Coordinates of C-alpha atoms in Angstrom, one line a residue:
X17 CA 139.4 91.8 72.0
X18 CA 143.2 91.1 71.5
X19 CA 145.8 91.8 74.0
X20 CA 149.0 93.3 72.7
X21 CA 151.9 93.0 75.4
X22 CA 155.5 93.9 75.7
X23 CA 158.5 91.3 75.8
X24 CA 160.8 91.8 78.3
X25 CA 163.9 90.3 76.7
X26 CA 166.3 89.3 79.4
X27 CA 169.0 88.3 76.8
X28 CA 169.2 92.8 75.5
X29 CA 169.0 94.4 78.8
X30 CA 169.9 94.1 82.7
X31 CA 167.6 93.8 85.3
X32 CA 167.5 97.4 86.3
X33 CA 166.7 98.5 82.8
X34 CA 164.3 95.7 82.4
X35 CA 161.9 96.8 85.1
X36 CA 162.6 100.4 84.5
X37 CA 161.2 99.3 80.8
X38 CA 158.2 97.6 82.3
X39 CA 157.2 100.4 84.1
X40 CA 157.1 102.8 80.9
X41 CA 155.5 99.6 79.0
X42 CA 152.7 99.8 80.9
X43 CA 152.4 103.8 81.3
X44 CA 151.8 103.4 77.7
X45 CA 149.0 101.4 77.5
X46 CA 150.0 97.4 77.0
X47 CA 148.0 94.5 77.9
X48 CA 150.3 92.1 79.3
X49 CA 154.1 91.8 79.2
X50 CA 156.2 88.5 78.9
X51 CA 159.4 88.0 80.0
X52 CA 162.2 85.6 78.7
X53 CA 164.2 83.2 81.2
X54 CA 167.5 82.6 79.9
X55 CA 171.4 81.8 81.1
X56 CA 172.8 83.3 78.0
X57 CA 171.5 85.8 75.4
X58 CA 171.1 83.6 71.9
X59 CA 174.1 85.7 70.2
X60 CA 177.0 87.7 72.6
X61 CA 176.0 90.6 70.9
X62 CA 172.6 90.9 73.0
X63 CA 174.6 90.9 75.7
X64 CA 172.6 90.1 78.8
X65 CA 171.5 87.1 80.8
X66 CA 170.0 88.4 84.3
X67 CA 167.8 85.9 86.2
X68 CA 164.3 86.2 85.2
X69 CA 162.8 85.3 88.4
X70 CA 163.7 88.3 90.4
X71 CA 163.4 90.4 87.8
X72 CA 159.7 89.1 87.5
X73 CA 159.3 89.8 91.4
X74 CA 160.6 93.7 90.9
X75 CA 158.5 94.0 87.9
X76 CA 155.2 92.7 89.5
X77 CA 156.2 95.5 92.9
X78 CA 156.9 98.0 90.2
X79 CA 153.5 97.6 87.8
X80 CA 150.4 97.5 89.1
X81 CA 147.7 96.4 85.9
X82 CA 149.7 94.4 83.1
X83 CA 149.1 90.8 83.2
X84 CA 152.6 89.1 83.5
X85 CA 154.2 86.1 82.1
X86 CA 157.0 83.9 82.6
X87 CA 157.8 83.5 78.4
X88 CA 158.6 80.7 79.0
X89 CA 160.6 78.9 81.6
X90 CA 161.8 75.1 81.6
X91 CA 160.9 73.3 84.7
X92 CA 163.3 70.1 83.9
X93 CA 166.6 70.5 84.6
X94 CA 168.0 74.2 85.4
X95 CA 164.8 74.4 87.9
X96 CA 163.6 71.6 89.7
X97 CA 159.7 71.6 89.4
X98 CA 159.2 72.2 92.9
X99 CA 161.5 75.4 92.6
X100 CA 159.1 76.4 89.8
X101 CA 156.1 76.2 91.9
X102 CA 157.6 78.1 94.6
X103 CA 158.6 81.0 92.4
X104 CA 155.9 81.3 90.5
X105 CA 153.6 81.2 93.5
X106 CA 155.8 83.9 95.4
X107 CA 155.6 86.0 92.3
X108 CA 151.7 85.4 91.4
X109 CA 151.6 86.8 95.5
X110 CA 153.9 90.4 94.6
X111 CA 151.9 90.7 91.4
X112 CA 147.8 90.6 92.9
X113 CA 147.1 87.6 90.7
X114 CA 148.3 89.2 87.6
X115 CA 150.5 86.0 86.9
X116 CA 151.0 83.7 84.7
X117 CA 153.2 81.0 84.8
X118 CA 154.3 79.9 80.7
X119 CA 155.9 76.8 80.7
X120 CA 158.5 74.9 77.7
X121 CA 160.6 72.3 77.1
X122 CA 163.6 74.0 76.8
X123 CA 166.5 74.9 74.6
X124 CA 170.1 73.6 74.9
X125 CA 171.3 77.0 75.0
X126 CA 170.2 77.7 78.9
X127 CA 169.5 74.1 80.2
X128 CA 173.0 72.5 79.3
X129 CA 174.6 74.4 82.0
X130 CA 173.8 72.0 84.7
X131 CA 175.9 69.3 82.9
X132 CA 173.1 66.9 82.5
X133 CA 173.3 66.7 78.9
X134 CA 170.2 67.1 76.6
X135 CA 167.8 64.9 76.2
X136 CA 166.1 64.1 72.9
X137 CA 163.2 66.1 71.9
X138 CA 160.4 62.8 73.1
X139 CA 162.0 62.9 76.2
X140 CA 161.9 66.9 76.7
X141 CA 158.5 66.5 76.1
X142 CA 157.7 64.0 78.5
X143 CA 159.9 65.1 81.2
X144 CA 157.7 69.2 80.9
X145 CA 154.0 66.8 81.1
X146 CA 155.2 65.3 84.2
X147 CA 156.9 68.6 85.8
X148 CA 153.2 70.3 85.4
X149 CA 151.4 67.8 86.8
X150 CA 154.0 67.9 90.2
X151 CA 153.8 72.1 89.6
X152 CA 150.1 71.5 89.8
X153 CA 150.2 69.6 93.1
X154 CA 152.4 71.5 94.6
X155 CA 150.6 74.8 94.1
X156 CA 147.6 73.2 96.1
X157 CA 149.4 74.1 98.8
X158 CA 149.3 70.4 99.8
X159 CA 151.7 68.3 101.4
X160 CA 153.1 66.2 98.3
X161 CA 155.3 63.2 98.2
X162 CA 155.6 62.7 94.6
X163 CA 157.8 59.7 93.0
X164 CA 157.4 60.1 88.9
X165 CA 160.1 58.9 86.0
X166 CA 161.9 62.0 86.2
X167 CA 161.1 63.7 89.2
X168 CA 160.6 63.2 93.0
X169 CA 159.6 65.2 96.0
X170 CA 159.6 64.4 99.7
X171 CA 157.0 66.1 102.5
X172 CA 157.3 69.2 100.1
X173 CA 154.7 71.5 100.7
X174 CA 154.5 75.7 99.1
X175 CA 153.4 77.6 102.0
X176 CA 153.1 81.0 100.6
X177 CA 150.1 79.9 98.2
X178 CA 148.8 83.3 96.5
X179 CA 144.3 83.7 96.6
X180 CA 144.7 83.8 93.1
X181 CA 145.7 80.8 91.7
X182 CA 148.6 80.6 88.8
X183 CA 147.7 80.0 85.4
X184 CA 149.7 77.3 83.2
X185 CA 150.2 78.7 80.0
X186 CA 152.4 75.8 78.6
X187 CA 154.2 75.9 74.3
X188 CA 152.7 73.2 72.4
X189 CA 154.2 73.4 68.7
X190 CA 152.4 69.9 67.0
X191 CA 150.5 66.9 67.6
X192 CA 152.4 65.0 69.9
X193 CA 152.7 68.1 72.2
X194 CA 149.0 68.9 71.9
X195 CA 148.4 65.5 72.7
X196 CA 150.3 65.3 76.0
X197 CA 149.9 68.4 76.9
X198 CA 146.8 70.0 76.3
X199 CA 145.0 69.0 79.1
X200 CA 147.5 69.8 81.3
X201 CA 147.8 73.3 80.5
X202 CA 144.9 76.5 80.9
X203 CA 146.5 78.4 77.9
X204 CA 148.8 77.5 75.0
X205 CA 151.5 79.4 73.5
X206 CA 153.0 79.5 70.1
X207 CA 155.3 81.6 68.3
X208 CA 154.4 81.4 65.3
X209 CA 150.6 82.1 63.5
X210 CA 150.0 78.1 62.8
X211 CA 146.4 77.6 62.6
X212 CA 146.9 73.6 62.9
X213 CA 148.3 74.1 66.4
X214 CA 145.5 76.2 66.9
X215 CA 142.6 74.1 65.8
X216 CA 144.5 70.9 67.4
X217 CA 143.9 72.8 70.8
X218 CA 141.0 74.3 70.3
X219 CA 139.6 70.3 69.4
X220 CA 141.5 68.3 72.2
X221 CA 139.6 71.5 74.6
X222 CA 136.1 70.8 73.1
X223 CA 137.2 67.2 73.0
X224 CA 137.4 67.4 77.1
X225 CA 135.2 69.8 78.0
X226 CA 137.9 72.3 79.2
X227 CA 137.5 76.0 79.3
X228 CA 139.6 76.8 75.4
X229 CA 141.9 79.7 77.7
X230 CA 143.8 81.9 76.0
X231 CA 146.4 81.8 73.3
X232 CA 149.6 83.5 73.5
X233 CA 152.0 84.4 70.4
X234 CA 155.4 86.8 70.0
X235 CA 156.9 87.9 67.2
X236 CA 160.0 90.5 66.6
X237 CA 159.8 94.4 65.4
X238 CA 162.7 96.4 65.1
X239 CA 161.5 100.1 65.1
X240 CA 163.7 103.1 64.3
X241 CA 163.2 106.1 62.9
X242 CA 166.1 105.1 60.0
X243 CA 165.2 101.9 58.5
X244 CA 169.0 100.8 57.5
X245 CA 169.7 101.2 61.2
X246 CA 166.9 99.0 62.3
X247 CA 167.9 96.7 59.9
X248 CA 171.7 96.5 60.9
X249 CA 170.5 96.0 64.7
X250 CA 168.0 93.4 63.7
X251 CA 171.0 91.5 61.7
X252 CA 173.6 91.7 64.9
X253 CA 171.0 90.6 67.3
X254 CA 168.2 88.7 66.1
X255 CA 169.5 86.4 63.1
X256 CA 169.4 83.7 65.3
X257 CA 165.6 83.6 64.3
X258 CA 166.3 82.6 61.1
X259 CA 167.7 79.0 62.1
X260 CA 163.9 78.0 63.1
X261 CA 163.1 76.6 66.2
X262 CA 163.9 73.0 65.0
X263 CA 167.3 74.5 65.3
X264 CA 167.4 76.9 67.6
X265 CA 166.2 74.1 70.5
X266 CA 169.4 72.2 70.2
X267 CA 172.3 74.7 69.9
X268 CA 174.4 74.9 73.0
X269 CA 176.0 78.3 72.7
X270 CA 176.3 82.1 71.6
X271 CA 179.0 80.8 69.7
X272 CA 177.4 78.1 68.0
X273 CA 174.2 80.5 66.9
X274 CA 176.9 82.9 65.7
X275 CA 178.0 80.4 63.5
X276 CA 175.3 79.1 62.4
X277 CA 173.7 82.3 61.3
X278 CA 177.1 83.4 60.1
X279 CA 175.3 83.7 56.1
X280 CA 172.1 85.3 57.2
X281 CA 172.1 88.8 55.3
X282 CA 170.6 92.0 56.5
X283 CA 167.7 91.8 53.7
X284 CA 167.1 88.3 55.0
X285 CA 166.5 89.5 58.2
X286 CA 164.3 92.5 56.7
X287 CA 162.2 90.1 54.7
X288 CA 161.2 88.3 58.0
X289 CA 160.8 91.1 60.3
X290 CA 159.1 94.6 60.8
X291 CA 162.0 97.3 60.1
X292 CA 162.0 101.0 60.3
X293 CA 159.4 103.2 60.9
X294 CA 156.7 102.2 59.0
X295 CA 153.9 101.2 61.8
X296 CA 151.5 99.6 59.3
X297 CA 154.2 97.1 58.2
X298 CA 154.2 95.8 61.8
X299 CA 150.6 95.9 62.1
X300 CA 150.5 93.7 58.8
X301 CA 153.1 91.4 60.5
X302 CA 150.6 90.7 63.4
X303 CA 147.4 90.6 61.6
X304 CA 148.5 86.5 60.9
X305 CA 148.4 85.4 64.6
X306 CA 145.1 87.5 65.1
X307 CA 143.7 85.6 62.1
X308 CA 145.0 82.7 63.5
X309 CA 143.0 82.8 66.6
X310 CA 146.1 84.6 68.4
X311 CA 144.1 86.2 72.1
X312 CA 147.4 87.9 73.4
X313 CA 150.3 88.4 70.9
X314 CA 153.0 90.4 72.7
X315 CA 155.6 92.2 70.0
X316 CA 159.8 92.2 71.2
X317 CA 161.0 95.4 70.0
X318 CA 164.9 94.3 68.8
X319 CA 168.3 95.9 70.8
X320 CA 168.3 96.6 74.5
X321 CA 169.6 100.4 73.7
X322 CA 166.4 101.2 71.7
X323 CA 164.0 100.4 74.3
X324 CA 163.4 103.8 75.6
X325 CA 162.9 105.3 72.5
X326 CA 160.5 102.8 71.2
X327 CA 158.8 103.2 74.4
X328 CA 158.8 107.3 74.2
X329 CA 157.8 107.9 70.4
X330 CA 156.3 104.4 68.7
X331 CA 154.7 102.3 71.2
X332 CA 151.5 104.6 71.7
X333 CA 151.0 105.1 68.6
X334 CA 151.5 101.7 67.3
X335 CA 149.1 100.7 70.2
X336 CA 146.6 102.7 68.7
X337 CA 146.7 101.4 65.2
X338 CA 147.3 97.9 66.0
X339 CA 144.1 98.6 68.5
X340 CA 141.8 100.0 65.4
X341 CA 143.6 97.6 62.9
X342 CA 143.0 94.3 64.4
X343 CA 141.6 94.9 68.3

């Protein structure tokens, strides 16, 4: 059956209000729930940046049954990989092996902060294949000296290693990255309902005689009960999507998505994503990723502020129909 989760946005709300959103996400009956690791929100008016690694650790405390996902984090240059390991072992711990570590290449948006520059997009790729396989050895639990291209450790060793061990769910978005990655990873994610991707890993899994795992999309709403308002807060804050991740990879700042997205109108925005109340208008919108071969597809209802409404009056019900729709 499909799993329908709950995004946990890190760039619309604070860390108090993000757990205190995962709490009623799963009172209501999702699946799973993702959350984003970001420095900065993709346009100021999201507003919100918090650190998505303790906000994972109150959120796995605070839940006790949805599956839980880092969506996704880049273990090349903010984090170290051995950093990466550690967290997401610590966390796979609080959360009684409900986690999921998702691993990407990045975007220039959160990674140029450490003033290392930004590498070209060959390079990302290679530098994420060889942080997995030193995430891998490191959540052994192992002793590892490990001296790659990119990366090195010395006599580093995870000690808290959780009974459950950590799922890679790792973004793979063409050939090349299927190709170097897919048999690094246990479950792929996508954002968009491309059944190339998803017959390029469901061949290089046969191909190796690896269990096929899960596959794990996201894709915007923006509920309200008056569609012109859904549509102005889907505008503000998410035009940004329109740029394509092609673009939206290499940006650098709030500023620059601001102005790059500066001719995006509101119906362009509407055209692409669910707005207003209409529930089977979102259900359409995910029916392409469960045709696609889409297991888990969690939806990211638009605008911090809205969350506990969404929550309160839509979710359940949208549950249900996307449940007897597609489930």
């Amino acid at each position: 059956m499909t799993a329908f989760g709950y995004t946990l946005m890190t760039e619309q709300a604070g860390p108090k209000d993000l757990v205190r959103h995962a709490v009623s996400a799963e009172q209501v009956g999702f699946d799973f729930e993702v959350c984003s690791d970001h420095y900065s929100p993709w346009l100021a008016t999201q507003g919100h940046a918090p650190n998505a690694w303790p906000v994972l650790g109150a959120v796995a405390h605070a839940t006790s049954n949805v599956d839980l996902f880092s969506y996704v984090t880049c273990p090349t240059m903010r984090y170290h990989p051995a950093v990466v390991a550690q967290q997401a072992a610590t966390v796979q711990i609080l959360a009684d092996g409900r986690f999921t570590l998702g691993l990407g290449s990045g975007e220039n948006l959160n990674e140029h902060v450490v003033g290392q520059g930004w590498p070209a997009a060959g390079r990302r790729l290679d530098m994420l294949a060889e942080a997995i396989r030193l995430i891998r050895e490191l959540l052994s639990g192992d002793l590892v000296d490990f001296h790659g291209e990119y990366f090195s450790v010395d006599s580093a060793r995870v000690w808290d290693v959780p009974d459950v061990p950590v799922g890679l769910a790792v973004s793979m978005t063409g050939d090349r990255s299927l190709e170097q990655l897919a048999v690094l990873a246990d479950h792929l994610v996508n954002t968009a309902p491309d059944r190339d991707v998803i017959h390029g890993w469901h061949s290089a899994r046969q191909g190796m005689g690896l269990a096929e795992g899960r596959i794990i999309g996201q894709l915007p709403i923006c509920w309200d009960p008056d569609r012109d308002t859904a549509i102005a807060r889907a505008h503000d804050q998410f035009r940004w999507f329109a740029g394509g991740w092609s673009v939206n990879a290499d940006l650098p700042t709030p500023a620059g998505f601001a102005a790059a997205t500066e001719f995006v109108r509101p119906e362009d925005v509407a055209a692409e994503i669910p707005c207003g109340p209409d529930l089977d208008a979102v259900v359409a919108a995910v029916k392409p990723y469960r045709d696609a071969g889409f297991t888990d597809i969690a939806l990211v209802q638009i605008g911090g502020d809205s969350q506990d409404r969404f929550l309160a009056e839509a979710a359940e019900p949208l549950l249900n129909a996307l449940r007897s729709e597609l489930g």
